[in-house]
Amino acid sequence: MCGIAGYIGEQPAGALLLNAIRQLEYRGYDSVGIATIHGGTLHVRKGVGKVSDVNAALRFAEMAGTLGISHTRWSTHGKPCQENAHPFVDERQEFALVHNGIIENYLELKEKLRKEGVSFSSETDSEVIVHLIARNYRHQHESERRSIKEAVLKTLQELQGAYAFCVLHQASQEIIAVRNGSPLVIGLGERENFLASDVSALIQHTKRVIYVNDFELARVTKDAVELFSFHGEKHPLHVKDIKWDLEQAQKQGYKHFMLKEIFEQPEVIAESLRTPHSAFAPFVPLSFASEPSTFTTQSARRYKHITIVACGTASYAGLLGKYLLERISGIPAVNEIASEFRYRDPLLENNSLVIAISQSGETADTLAAIRLAKEKGARTLGIINVVDSTIAREVADVLYTRAGPEIGVASTKAFTAQLVTLYQLAFALAGKKSDLPFDIIENVKKTLALNEHIKQLAQKYYHSQNFLYIGRNTNFPLALEGALKLKEISYIHAEAYPAGELKHGPIALVSEEMPTIAICPQDAVYQKTLSNIEEIKARNGKVIAIGTEGDTTLQKLCDDVIFVPKVDEIFYPLVLAIPLQLFAYHIADIKECDVDQPRNLAKSVTVE
Ligand code: M6R
């Protein structure tokens, strides 16, 4: 949550930092701000709202200076308002700071600073950092040359929590940046360097990057980058080349990123099927894995029990994964919401495999769950989209999903890529040579061709205030995912249930005003789900079914049907996910909601 960026070089910093926060806006969009240094003075502009609105009023690109930092906020402490917007400055206006994360002991630090005579201008936790740095800078011995790096290192000893921040001083040509739990990457240019929460903010300038690790401090000037431990020891620099380009992170003519990403799914599946782990190969070991990789399809079979940890959409992929792993590989699997798992002292042994699923690879609860699993001696495996992200680096082994950059806050193509990887893993663990059939790509394309029909249904139903989603077996996690998609982007209340649970309570909700989306392909539980639909119809409920093409029974029974192509039963989730995504998308679009940046949300949830 929150995006931070920095620039030092020879170009106007305001324009570059504005572009950076445009790219990072998916991380938070409550308020934005930029600080630059020009003529030995700090210049700060900040305001409430989205980047484009604030920029229209404040014209960031006109800010003078070739050195600066910027921020886009997802509020944690204090409401979105001018006072709580970053950057923060110290009382003498010498330092400016942008922060992503949470300072857990900020109240205690605030109290301490207040007693020292510091007054605060915001309700945020972040502001304490800049005052501490300023205080520690000034307390340095008068006879020595004052060092911002030393002042920051001293400050780090006082901070508790998770953070990444960038700080600058009006009289210094450097940016000091720190990482502890929140992402931070440095982009290397010619006589210029960049900092950002995410590669997407700097990829148009450079593809040579250094990922800052937890407990590292970076000192960045226009000609050099140095890394230090939190104790001040110098660390080596590991430069990596980014393989994708900006084009992939742009809308390419689609009205929204979400729509573009939905339509990219055939290519995502194709790309996933081309990866080495699809061909029943040993898993690719990571050079930076915390222990030497011995995790192959052979050795993996020694795991007697699998636990999947994830949040949100990734967790619904995990629940589907549980069904697939048990059915295909025969290994018992459970799926747990990461935020619950991490606080319940789970029973794990060294023959347990814990799989973390995450698009961003930065989700705080999923990361904590993996750390706990490691502490308890379990083997860890990540199913991760963002290469070199924190979780990818912390797990013993990683299977990268091939979704490419996902920008829309609502996860779509990443979900599909996670499913494909789970199928591949399940087949590999089962020792089966089979893999996904290539014709699944054609069937996904055919399902996408239903877009116009689904848009018409969205027109018909968008006035409804509540929706029920039901499904059995693998259709139940899909129901959860469909309901999440609808509520997060259209703000319509939606609840999902296993279809068999209806008569244990939720059927009381059924009325003409509360439509049910019933996921009912011709699979092993078809007849059972059909009976549940009958029960809804008998109570005057409206039913929009998603079923198999040619199913006349479903057509007669339901108010509306979205017919997907017939596929091998086990692969239905890959086609059924699409109408659920498109239905939510069109309802949100008709309601003129901010599809890509829904209220109160952020793409990357790096706070718990
Ligand atoms: O980056 P992750 O996959 O770990 O994110 C997990 C959830 O925050 C994410 O899937 C969220 O639920 C999506 N916005 C749902 O569309």
Coordinates of C-alpha atoms and ligand atoms in Angstrom, one line a residue:
M1 CA 0.0 0.0 0.0
C2 CA 1.3 3.5 -0.9
G3 CA 3.7 4.1 -3.7
I4 CA 7.0 5.9 -3.2
A5 CA 9.5 7.1 -5.8
G6 CA 12.7 9.0 -6.0
Y7 CA 14.8 10.6 -8.7
I8 CA 18.3 12.1 -8.8
G9 CA 19.9 13.1 -12.1
E10 CA 20.0 15.9 -14.6
Q11 CA 16.4 15.9 -15.8
P12 CA 13.5 17.9 -14.3
A13 CA 12.5 15.7 -11.3
G14 CA 8.9 17.0 -11.1
A15 CA 7.8 15.5 -14.4
L16 CA 9.6 12.2 -13.8
L17 CA 8.3 11.8 -10.3
L18 CA 4.8 12.6 -11.6
N19 CA 5.0 9.8 -14.1
A20 CA 6.3 7.5 -11.5
I21 CA 3.4 8.0 -9.2
R22 CA 1.0 7.7 -12.1
Q23 CA 2.4 4.1 -12.5
L24 CA 2.2 3.5 -8.8
E25 CA -1.3 4.9 -8.3
Y26 CA -2.7 1.3 -8.2
R27 CA -1.0 1.1 -4.8
G28 CA -3.1 3.8 -3.2
Y29 CA -4.9 6.9 -4.5
D30 CA -6.1 8.9 -1.5
S31 CA -3.6 11.8 -1.8
V32 CA -0.3 12.5 -3.6
G33 CA 2.7 14.7 -3.2
I34 CA 6.2 15.6 -4.5
A35 CA 9.2 17.2 -2.9
T36 CA 12.1 18.5 -4.9
I37 CA 15.3 20.4 -4.0
H38 CA 16.2 23.5 -6.0
G39 CA 18.7 26.2 -5.1
G40 CA 19.4 24.6 -1.7
T41 CA 15.7 24.8 -0.8
L42 CA 13.0 22.2 -0.4
H43 CA 9.9 22.6 -2.5
V44 CA 6.8 20.5 -1.5
R45 CA 3.5 20.2 -3.3
K46 CA 0.8 17.8 -2.1
G47 CA -3.0 17.4 -2.3
V48 CA -5.9 15.1 -1.7
G49 CA -7.3 13.0 -4.6
K50 CA -6.1 11.1 -7.5
V51 CA -2.8 12.0 -9.3
S52 CA -4.5 13.5 -12.3
D53 CA -6.8 15.8 -10.2
V54 CA -4.1 16.9 -7.8
N55 CA -1.7 17.5 -10.7
A56 CA -4.3 19.6 -12.5
A57 CA -4.2 22.0 -9.6
L58 CA -0.6 21.7 -8.5
R59 CA 1.3 21.1 -11.8
F60 CA 4.0 18.9 -10.5
A61 CA 5.9 18.9 -13.7
E62 CA 6.7 22.6 -13.3
M63 CA 8.5 22.0 -10.0
A64 CA 12.1 23.0 -10.2
G65 CA 15.0 20.7 -9.3
T66 CA 16.7 17.5 -10.6
L67 CA 16.4 15.7 -7.3
G68 CA 13.1 14.7 -5.5
I69 CA 10.8 12.2 -4.0
S70 CA 7.1 11.4 -4.5
H71 CA 4.2 9.5 -2.9
T72 CA 0.7 8.2 -3.6
R73 CA -1.1 7.3 -0.4
W74 CA -3.4 4.5 0.8
S75 CA -4.4 5.8 4.3
T76 CA -3.6 3.7 7.3
H77 CA -3.2 6.3 10.1
G78 CA -5.3 9.4 9.6
K79 CA -7.9 10.2 7.0
P80 CA -7.1 11.3 3.5
C81 CA -6.5 15.1 3.8
Q82 CA -4.0 17.7 3.0
E83 CA -2.2 17.5 6.4
N84 CA -1.9 13.7 6.2
A85 CA -0.5 13.7 2.6
H86 CA 3.2 12.9 2.1
P87 CA 5.9 14.2 1.8
F88 CA 6.4 15.2 5.4
V89 CA 9.0 17.8 6.4
D90 CA 10.7 18.5 9.7
E91 CA 10.1 21.7 11.6
R92 CA 13.0 23.5 10.0
Q93 CA 11.9 22.3 6.6
E94 CA 15.3 20.8 5.8
F95 CA 14.3 17.2 5.4
A96 CA 11.5 15.7 3.3
L97 CA 10.3 12.1 3.6
V98 CA 7.9 9.7 1.9
H99 CA 6.9 6.4 3.6
N100 CA 5.1 3.2 2.7
G101 CA 4.2 0.9 5.6
I102 CA 3.3 1.2 9.2
I103 CA 5.3 2.5 12.2
E104 CA 3.9 0.4 15.0
N105 CA 5.4 2.4 17.9
Y106 CA 4.6 5.8 16.4
L107 CA 2.4 6.9 19.4
E108 CA 5.2 6.3 21.8
L109 CA 7.7 8.0 19.5
K110 CA 5.4 10.9 19.0
E111 CA 5.0 11.4 22.7
K112 CA 8.8 11.3 23.2
L113 CA 9.3 13.9 20.4
R114 CA 6.5 16.1 21.8
K115 CA 8.3 16.2 25.1
E116 CA 11.4 17.3 23.2
G117 CA 9.4 20.2 21.9
V118 CA 8.5 18.9 18.4
S119 CA 5.1 19.8 17.1
F120 CA 3.3 17.7 14.5
S121 CA 1.2 18.7 11.6
S122 CA -0.5 15.4 10.8
E123 CA -2.2 12.4 12.3
T124 CA 0.1 9.9 10.5
D125 CA 2.6 7.4 11.8
S126 CA 5.0 8.5 9.0
E127 CA 5.6 12.0 10.3
V128 CA 7.6 10.7 13.3
I129 CA 10.3 9.4 11.0
V130 CA 11.2 12.7 9.5
H131 CA 11.3 14.4 12.9
L132 CA 13.5 11.7 14.3
I133 CA 15.9 11.9 11.4
A134 CA 16.1 15.7 11.8
R135 CA 16.7 15.4 15.5
N136 CA 19.4 12.7 15.1
Y137 CA 21.0 14.7 12.3
R138 CA 21.3 17.8 14.5
H139 CA 22.5 15.7 17.5
Q140 CA 25.5 14.5 15.5
H141 CA 28.8 15.8 16.9
E142 CA 29.4 19.4 15.8
S143 CA 33.0 18.8 15.0
E144 CA 32.2 16.0 12.5
R145 CA 30.7 16.4 9.1
R146 CA 27.0 15.6 9.6
S147 CA 25.8 12.6 7.7
I148 CA 22.2 11.9 6.7
K149 CA 23.0 8.3 6.3
E150 CA 24.2 8.1 9.9
A151 CA 21.1 10.0 11.2
V152 CA 18.9 7.6 9.3
L153 CA 20.7 4.5 10.7
K154 CA 20.3 5.9 14.2
T155 CA 16.6 6.5 13.6
L156 CA 16.1 2.9 12.4
Q157 CA 17.1 1.7 15.9
E158 CA 14.0 3.5 17.2
L159 CA 11.5 2.3 14.6
Q160 CA 9.2 -0.8 14.9
G161 CA 7.0 -1.9 12.1
A162 CA 7.2 -2.4 8.4
Y163 CA 8.4 0.3 6.1
A164 CA 10.2 1.6 3.0
F165 CA 11.0 5.3 2.9
C166 CA 13.0 7.8 1.0
V167 CA 14.4 10.9 2.6
L168 CA 16.3 13.9 1.3
H169 CA 18.0 17.0 2.8
Q170 CA 17.9 20.4 1.2
A171 CA 21.7 20.8 1.3
S172 CA 22.6 17.4 0.0
Q173 CA 22.7 15.8 -3.4
E174 CA 21.6 12.3 -2.3
I175 CA 18.6 10.2 -1.5
I176 CA 18.7 7.9 1.5
A177 CA 16.2 5.0 1.1
V178 CA 15.5 2.2 3.5
R179 CA 13.6 -1.1 3.3
N180 CA 12.2 -3.2 6.1
G181 CA 9.1 -5.2 5.0
S182 CA 7.8 -2.9 2.2
P183 CA 9.1 -3.2 -1.4
L184 CA 11.8 -0.9 -2.8
V185 CA 13.8 -1.1 -6.0
I186 CA 16.5 1.1 -7.5
G187 CA 16.7 1.8 -11.2
L188 CA 20.2 2.5 -12.7
G189 CA 20.6 5.1 -15.4
E190 CA 23.4 7.1 -17.0
R191 CA 24.2 10.0 -14.6
E192 CA 20.8 9.4 -13.0
N193 CA 19.2 6.9 -10.7
F194 CA 15.7 6.1 -9.7
L195 CA 13.9 4.6 -6.7
A196 CA 10.4 3.2 -6.6
S197 CA 8.1 0.7 -4.8
D198 CA 7.7 -1.2 -8.0
V199 CA 9.6 -1.7 -11.3
S200 CA 6.6 -0.4 -13.3
A201 CA 7.4 3.1 -12.1
L202 CA 10.9 3.1 -13.6
I203 CA 10.9 0.7 -16.4
Q204 CA 10.4 3.4 -19.1
H205 CA 13.8 4.8 -18.1
T206 CA 15.9 1.7 -17.3
K207 CA 15.7 -2.1 -17.2
R208 CA 18.7 -2.4 -14.9
V209 CA 17.6 -2.6 -11.3
I210 CA 18.7 -3.5 -7.8
Y211 CA 16.1 -4.9 -5.5
V212 CA 16.8 -3.5 -2.0
N213 CA 16.4 -6.3 0.6
D214 CA 14.9 -6.0 4.0
F215 CA 17.2 -4.4 6.5
E216 CA 19.1 -2.5 3.9
L217 CA 19.8 1.2 3.5
A218 CA 20.6 2.7 0.1
R219 CA 22.5 5.8 -0.5
V220 CA 21.7 7.0 -4.0
T221 CA 23.4 9.9 -5.8
K222 CA 23.2 10.6 -9.6
D223 CA 26.4 8.7 -10.2
A224 CA 26.4 6.0 -7.6
V225 CA 24.4 3.6 -5.5
E226 CA 25.7 2.1 -2.2
L227 CA 23.9 -0.4 0.0
F228 CA 24.5 -0.9 3.7
S229 CA 23.1 -3.1 6.5
F230 CA 21.2 -1.4 9.3
H231 CA 24.5 -1.6 11.2
G232 CA 26.3 0.4 8.5
E233 CA 28.3 -2.5 6.9
K234 CA 28.6 -2.2 3.1
H235 CA 26.6 -4.8 1.1
P236 CA 27.4 -5.9 -2.5
L237 CA 25.1 -4.7 -5.3
H238 CA 23.2 -7.4 -7.3
V239 CA 22.1 -5.8 -10.6
K240 CA 19.2 -7.6 -12.5
D241 CA 17.7 -7.0 -15.9
I242 CA 14.0 -6.7 -16.3
K243 CA 12.6 -8.8 -19.0
W244 CA 9.2 -7.1 -19.7
D245 CA 8.5 -3.6 -21.0
L246 CA 6.2 -0.7 -20.4
E247 CA 3.9 -1.6 -23.3
Q248 CA 2.7 -4.6 -21.2
A249 CA 1.7 -2.3 -18.4
Q250 CA -0.5 0.0 -20.5
K251 CA -4.1 -0.2 -21.5
Q252 CA -3.6 -0.7 -25.3
G253 CA -6.9 0.8 -26.3
Y254 CA -9.1 -1.0 -23.7
K255 CA -11.3 1.2 -21.6
H256 CA -9.9 -0.2 -18.4
F257 CA -6.9 -2.3 -17.3
M258 CA -9.3 -4.9 -15.9
L259 CA -11.0 -5.4 -19.3
K260 CA -7.6 -5.7 -21.0
E261 CA -6.4 -8.2 -18.4
I262 CA -9.6 -10.3 -18.8
F263 CA -9.0 -10.5 -22.5
E264 CA -5.3 -11.4 -22.0
Q265 CA -6.2 -14.7 -20.4
P266 CA -5.8 -17.0 -23.5
E267 CA -2.3 -15.7 -23.9
V268 CA -1.6 -16.1 -20.2
I269 CA -2.7 -19.7 -20.4
A270 CA -0.6 -20.3 -23.5
E271 CA 2.4 -18.6 -21.9
S272 CA 2.0 -20.8 -18.7
L273 CA 1.9 -23.9 -20.8
R274 CA 5.2 -23.0 -22.4
T275 CA 7.0 -22.8 -19.0
P276 CA 9.5 -25.4 -18.0
H277 CA 7.5 -26.6 -15.0
S278 CA 4.6 -27.5 -17.3
A279 CA 6.5 -30.3 -18.9
F280 CA 6.8 -32.5 -15.8
A281 CA 10.3 -31.1 -15.3
P282 CA 12.0 -30.8 -11.9
F283 CA 11.2 -27.4 -10.5
V284 CA 13.7 -24.7 -11.3
P285 CA 15.8 -24.0 -8.2
L286 CA 16.4 -20.4 -7.3
S287 CA 19.9 -19.2 -6.8
F288 CA 18.9 -16.9 -4.0
A289 CA 16.7 -19.5 -2.2
S290 CA 17.4 -19.7 1.5
E291 CA 18.6 -23.3 1.3
P292 CA 19.9 -25.4 -1.6
S293 CA 16.9 -26.5 -3.7
T294 CA 16.2 -30.2 -3.7
F295 CA 12.5 -29.7 -4.6
T296 CA 11.8 -31.8 -7.6
T297 CA 8.6 -33.5 -8.7
Q298 CA 10.2 -36.7 -7.4
S299 CA 11.2 -35.4 -3.9
A300 CA 8.0 -33.4 -3.6
R301 CA 6.0 -36.6 -3.3
R302 CA 7.5 -37.1 0.1
Y303 CA 5.2 -34.4 1.4
K304 CA 2.3 -36.0 3.2
H305 CA 0.3 -32.9 3.7
I306 CA -0.1 -29.6 1.8
T307 CA -1.3 -26.3 3.3
I308 CA -2.0 -23.4 1.0
V309 CA -1.8 -19.8 2.4
A310 CA -3.0 -16.7 0.6
C311 CA -5.4 -13.8 0.7
G312 CA -8.4 -12.6 -1.3
T313 CA -8.5 -13.8 -4.9
A314 CA -5.3 -15.8 -4.4
S315 CA -7.0 -17.6 -1.5
Y316 CA -9.9 -18.6 -3.7
A317 CA -7.4 -19.9 -6.2
G318 CA -5.9 -21.7 -3.2
L319 CA -9.3 -23.3 -2.3
L320 CA -9.7 -24.4 -5.9
G321 CA -6.1 -25.7 -5.6
K322 CA -7.0 -27.8 -2.6
Y323 CA -9.8 -29.5 -4.6
L324 CA -7.4 -30.0 -7.6
L325 CA -4.4 -31.2 -5.6
E326 CA -6.4 -33.7 -3.6
R327 CA -8.3 -35.0 -6.7
I328 CA -5.3 -35.2 -9.0
S329 CA -2.4 -35.9 -6.7
G330 CA -4.2 -37.6 -3.8
I331 CA -2.2 -35.6 -1.3
P332 CA -4.4 -34.1 1.5
A333 CA -4.5 -30.3 1.2
V334 CA -6.0 -27.5 3.2
N335 CA -6.4 -23.9 2.2
E336 CA -6.1 -21.2 4.8
I337 CA -6.6 -17.5 4.8
A338 CA -3.0 -16.2 5.5
S339 CA -4.2 -13.7 8.1
E340 CA -5.8 -16.5 10.2
F341 CA -3.0 -19.0 9.7
R342 CA -0.3 -16.7 11.0
Y343 CA -2.0 -16.2 14.4
R344 CA -3.3 -19.6 15.2
D345 CA -0.1 -21.6 16.0
P346 CA -0.7 -24.2 13.1
L347 CA 0.6 -27.7 13.5
L348 CA 3.2 -28.3 10.9
E349 CA 6.0 -30.8 10.5
N350 CA 9.0 -31.3 8.2
N351 CA 6.9 -33.4 5.9
S352 CA 4.4 -30.5 5.4
L353 CA 4.6 -28.4 2.3
V354 CA 3.3 -24.9 2.7
I355 CA 2.4 -23.2 -0.6
A356 CA 2.0 -19.4 -0.7
I357 CA -0.1 -18.0 -3.6
S358 CA 0.3 -14.3 -4.4
Q359 CA 0.2 -12.1 -7.4
S360 CA 2.2 -9.3 -6.0
G361 CA 4.5 -11.4 -3.8
E362 CA 4.3 -8.6 -1.3
T363 CA 1.1 -9.3 0.7
A364 CA 2.0 -8.8 4.3
D365 CA -0.1 -11.6 5.8
T366 CA 1.0 -14.2 3.2
L367 CA 4.6 -13.3 3.8
A368 CA 4.1 -13.6 7.6
A369 CA 2.4 -17.0 7.0
I370 CA 5.4 -18.2 5.0
R371 CA 7.9 -17.0 7.7
L372 CA 5.9 -18.9 10.3
A373 CA 5.8 -22.1 8.2
K374 CA 9.6 -21.8 7.8
E375 CA 10.1 -21.3 11.6
K376 CA 8.0 -24.5 12.1
G377 CA 10.2 -26.5 9.8
A378 CA 7.8 -26.9 6.9
R379 CA 9.0 -26.7 3.3
T380 CA 7.8 -23.6 1.5
L381 CA 6.8 -23.1 -2.2
G382 CA 5.6 -19.9 -3.8
I383 CA 3.2 -19.5 -6.7
I384 CA 4.0 -15.9 -7.4
N385 CA 3.5 -13.5 -10.3
V386 CA 6.0 -10.7 -9.6
V387 CA 9.5 -11.9 -10.2
D388 CA 12.0 -11.3 -7.3
S389 CA 9.2 -10.0 -5.0
T390 CA 9.6 -10.5 -1.3
I391 CA 7.7 -13.7 -1.0
A392 CA 9.4 -15.1 -4.1
R393 CA 12.7 -14.5 -2.4
E394 CA 11.7 -15.9 1.0
V395 CA 10.2 -19.2 -0.1
A396 CA 12.5 -22.2 -0.6
D397 CA 11.2 -22.7 -4.1
V398 CA 9.1 -20.7 -6.5
L399 CA 6.9 -21.4 -9.5
Y400 CA 6.4 -18.1 -11.3
T401 CA 3.0 -17.6 -12.8
R402 CA 3.1 -16.0 -16.3
A403 CA 0.4 -13.4 -16.1
G404 CA 2.6 -10.4 -16.8
P405 CA 2.0 -7.1 -15.0
E406 CA -1.5 -7.0 -13.6
I407 CA -2.5 -3.3 -13.0
G408 CA -6.3 -3.4 -12.3
V409 CA -6.9 -3.8 -8.6
A410 CA -9.3 -6.6 -9.2
S411 CA -7.3 -9.7 -9.9
T412 CA -8.3 -11.5 -13.1
K413 CA -5.6 -12.9 -15.3
A414 CA -3.4 -13.6 -12.2
F415 CA -6.2 -15.8 -10.8
T416 CA -6.2 -17.8 -14.1
A417 CA -2.4 -18.1 -14.1
Q418 CA -2.5 -19.3 -10.5
L419 CA -5.1 -22.0 -11.5
V420 CA -3.0 -23.1 -14.4
T421 CA 0.1 -23.5 -12.1
L422 CA -2.0 -25.4 -9.6
Y423 CA -3.1 -27.8 -12.3
Q424 CA 0.5 -28.3 -13.4
L425 CA 1.7 -28.8 -9.8
A426 CA -1.1 -31.3 -9.1
F427 CA -0.2 -33.3 -12.2
A428 CA 3.5 -33.2 -11.4
L429 CA 2.9 -34.4 -7.8
A430 CA 0.7 -37.2 -9.1
G431 CA 3.5 -38.3 -11.3
K432 CA 1.2 -38.0 -14.3
K433 CA 2.5 -36.9 -17.7
S434 CA -0.8 -35.2 -18.6
D435 CA -1.0 -31.5 -18.6
L436 CA -3.6 -28.9 -19.6
P437 CA -5.0 -29.6 -23.1
F438 CA -4.1 -26.8 -25.6
D439 CA -7.7 -26.6 -26.7
I440 CA -8.5 -25.0 -23.4
I441 CA -7.1 -21.8 -24.9
E442 CA -9.7 -22.0 -27.8
N443 CA -12.5 -22.5 -25.3
V444 CA -11.4 -19.6 -23.2
K445 CA -11.4 -17.5 -26.4
K446 CA -14.9 -18.7 -27.2
T447 CA -16.0 -17.7 -23.7
L448 CA -14.6 -14.3 -24.1
A449 CA -16.7 -13.9 -27.2
L450 CA -19.7 -13.9 -24.9
N451 CA -18.7 -10.4 -23.8
E452 CA -21.6 -8.6 -25.5
H453 CA -24.2 -11.0 -24.1
I454 CA -22.8 -10.6 -20.6
K455 CA -22.9 -6.8 -21.0
Q456 CA -26.6 -7.0 -21.8
L457 CA -27.2 -9.1 -18.7
A458 CA -25.3 -6.5 -16.7
Q459 CA -27.7 -3.9 -18.1
K460 CA -30.6 -6.0 -17.0
Y461 CA -29.4 -6.6 -13.4
Y462 CA -27.2 -3.7 -12.4
H463 CA -30.0 -2.1 -10.3
S464 CA -30.0 -5.1 -7.9
Q465 CA -28.6 -4.2 -4.5
N466 CA -27.7 -7.8 -3.5
F467 CA -26.6 -10.9 -5.2
L468 CA -26.1 -14.6 -4.2
Y469 CA -23.5 -16.7 -5.8
I470 CA -23.7 -20.5 -5.5
G471 CA -21.7 -23.5 -6.7
R472 CA -20.7 -26.9 -5.6
N473 CA -17.2 -28.5 -5.6
T474 CA -14.8 -26.5 -7.7
N475 CA -17.6 -24.2 -8.5
F476 CA -17.8 -23.0 -4.9
P477 CA -14.4 -21.2 -4.9
L478 CA -15.5 -19.7 -8.2
A479 CA -18.7 -18.5 -6.6
L480 CA -16.6 -16.8 -3.9
E481 CA -14.4 -15.3 -6.5
G482 CA -17.3 -14.1 -8.6
A483 CA -18.9 -12.4 -5.5
L484 CA -15.6 -10.8 -4.5
K485 CA -15.2 -9.4 -8.0
L486 CA -18.7 -7.9 -8.0
K487 CA -18.5 -6.3 -4.5
E488 CA -14.9 -4.9 -4.9
I489 CA -15.5 -3.0 -8.1
S490 CA -19.3 -2.3 -8.2
Y491 CA -19.9 -1.9 -4.4
I492 CA -22.9 -4.2 -4.7
H493 CA -23.3 -6.6 -1.8
A494 CA -22.7 -10.2 -2.9
E495 CA -22.4 -13.4 -0.9
A496 CA -21.2 -16.8 -2.0
Y497 CA -22.3 -20.2 -0.6
P498 CA -21.7 -23.8 -1.4
A499 CA -25.1 -24.5 -3.2
G500 CA -25.8 -27.3 -0.6
E501 CA -25.7 -24.8 2.2
L502 CA -28.6 -22.7 0.9
K503 CA -31.3 -24.4 2.9
H504 CA -29.3 -24.0 6.1
G505 CA -30.0 -20.3 6.2
P506 CA -29.2 -18.2 3.1
I507 CA -32.3 -19.3 1.2
A508 CA -34.2 -17.0 3.6
L509 CA -32.7 -14.1 1.6
V510 CA -34.1 -15.3 -1.7
S511 CA -36.6 -13.0 -3.3
E512 CA -37.3 -11.4 -6.6
E513 CA -35.0 -8.6 -5.6
M514 CA -32.0 -10.7 -4.9
P515 CA -30.7 -12.5 -8.0
T516 CA -28.6 -15.7 -7.7
I517 CA -25.7 -16.4 -10.0
A518 CA -25.7 -20.2 -10.1
I519 CA -22.5 -21.9 -11.5
C520 CA -23.9 -25.1 -12.9
P521 CA -21.8 -26.7 -15.7
Q522 CA -22.5 -30.3 -16.7
D523 CA -20.1 -31.8 -14.2
A524 CA -20.4 -34.5 -11.5
V525 CA -22.5 -32.2 -9.2
Y526 CA -24.7 -30.9 -12.0
Q527 CA -27.9 -32.6 -10.9
K528 CA -27.4 -31.5 -7.3
T529 CA -26.9 -27.9 -8.2
L530 CA -29.9 -28.1 -10.5
S531 CA -32.0 -29.1 -7.5
N532 CA -30.8 -26.0 -5.6
I533 CA -31.7 -23.8 -8.5
E534 CA -35.2 -25.4 -8.5
E535 CA -35.5 -24.5 -4.8
I536 CA -34.6 -20.9 -5.6
K537 CA -37.1 -20.7 -8.5
A538 CA -39.8 -22.2 -6.2
R539 CA -39.4 -19.1 -4.0
N540 CA -39.6 -16.6 -6.9
G541 CA -35.9 -16.0 -6.9
K542 CA -34.3 -14.8 -10.2
V543 CA -31.5 -17.1 -11.4
I544 CA -28.7 -16.3 -13.8
A545 CA -27.0 -19.6 -14.5
I546 CA -23.6 -20.3 -16.0
G547 CA -23.8 -23.6 -17.7
T548 CA -22.7 -25.8 -20.5
E549 CA -23.7 -24.9 -24.1
G550 CA -26.7 -26.9 -25.3
D551 CA -28.2 -27.4 -21.8
T552 CA -31.9 -26.9 -22.5
T553 CA -32.9 -27.9 -19.0
L554 CA -31.0 -25.0 -17.5
Q555 CA -32.4 -22.7 -20.2
K556 CA -36.0 -23.6 -19.3
L557 CA -35.4 -23.4 -15.6
C558 CA -33.5 -20.1 -15.3
D559 CA -34.2 -16.5 -16.1
D560 CA -31.0 -16.1 -18.0
V561 CA -28.1 -18.4 -18.9
I562 CA -24.5 -17.8 -19.9
F563 CA -23.4 -20.9 -21.9
V564 CA -19.7 -21.7 -21.8
P565 CA -18.2 -24.4 -24.1
K566 CA -18.2 -28.0 -23.0
V567 CA -14.7 -28.9 -21.7
D568 CA -13.2 -31.8 -19.8
E569 CA -14.9 -31.6 -16.4
I570 CA -11.7 -30.9 -14.4
F571 CA -10.9 -27.8 -16.5
Y572 CA -14.2 -26.0 -16.2
P573 CA -12.9 -23.4 -13.7
L574 CA -10.7 -21.9 -16.5
V575 CA -13.7 -21.1 -18.6
L576 CA -16.2 -20.4 -15.8
A577 CA -14.1 -17.7 -14.3
I578 CA -14.5 -15.5 -17.3
P579 CA -18.3 -14.8 -17.3
L580 CA -17.9 -14.0 -13.5
Q581 CA -15.2 -11.4 -14.2
L582 CA -17.0 -9.9 -17.2
F583 CA -20.4 -9.7 -15.4
A584 CA -18.7 -7.8 -12.5
Y585 CA -16.8 -5.6 -14.9
H586 CA -19.8 -4.5 -16.9
I587 CA -22.0 -3.8 -13.9
A588 CA -19.2 -1.7 -12.4
D589 CA -18.7 0.1 -15.7
I590 CA -22.4 0.8 -16.2
K591 CA -22.6 2.2 -12.6
E592 CA -19.6 4.4 -13.6
C593 CA -17.5 3.0 -10.8
D594 CA -13.8 3.4 -10.8
V595 CA -13.1 -0.1 -12.1
D596 CA -9.3 -0.1 -12.0
Q597 CA -9.0 1.7 -8.7
P598 CA -12.0 0.9 -6.5
R599 CA -12.6 2.9 -3.4
N600 CA -10.7 1.9 -0.2
L601 CA -8.6 -0.7 -2.0
A602 CA -5.0 -1.0 -3.2
K603 CA -3.4 -3.5 -5.4
S604 CA -0.6 -4.5 -3.1
V605 CA -1.6 -5.1 0.5
T606 CA 1.7 -4.6 2.3
V607 CA 0.2 -3.9 5.7
E608 CA -1.6 -6.5 7.8
Ligands
M6R1 O1 -0.9 -9.9 -4.4 P1 -1.8 -11.0 -3.8 O2 -2.2 -12.0 -4.8 O3 -1.1 -11.6 -2.6 O4 -3.1 -10.2 -3.3 C1 -4.0 -10.9 -2.5 C2 -5.3 -10.1 -2.5 O5 -5.1 -8.8 -1.9 C3 -5.9 -9.8 -3.9 O6 -6.1 -11.0 -4.5 C4 -7.3 -9.1 -3.8 O7 -8.2 -9.9 -3.1 C5 -7.7 -8.7 -5.1 N1 -8.0 -7.2 -5.2 C6 -9.0 -9.3 -5.5 O8 -9.4 -8.9 -6.8

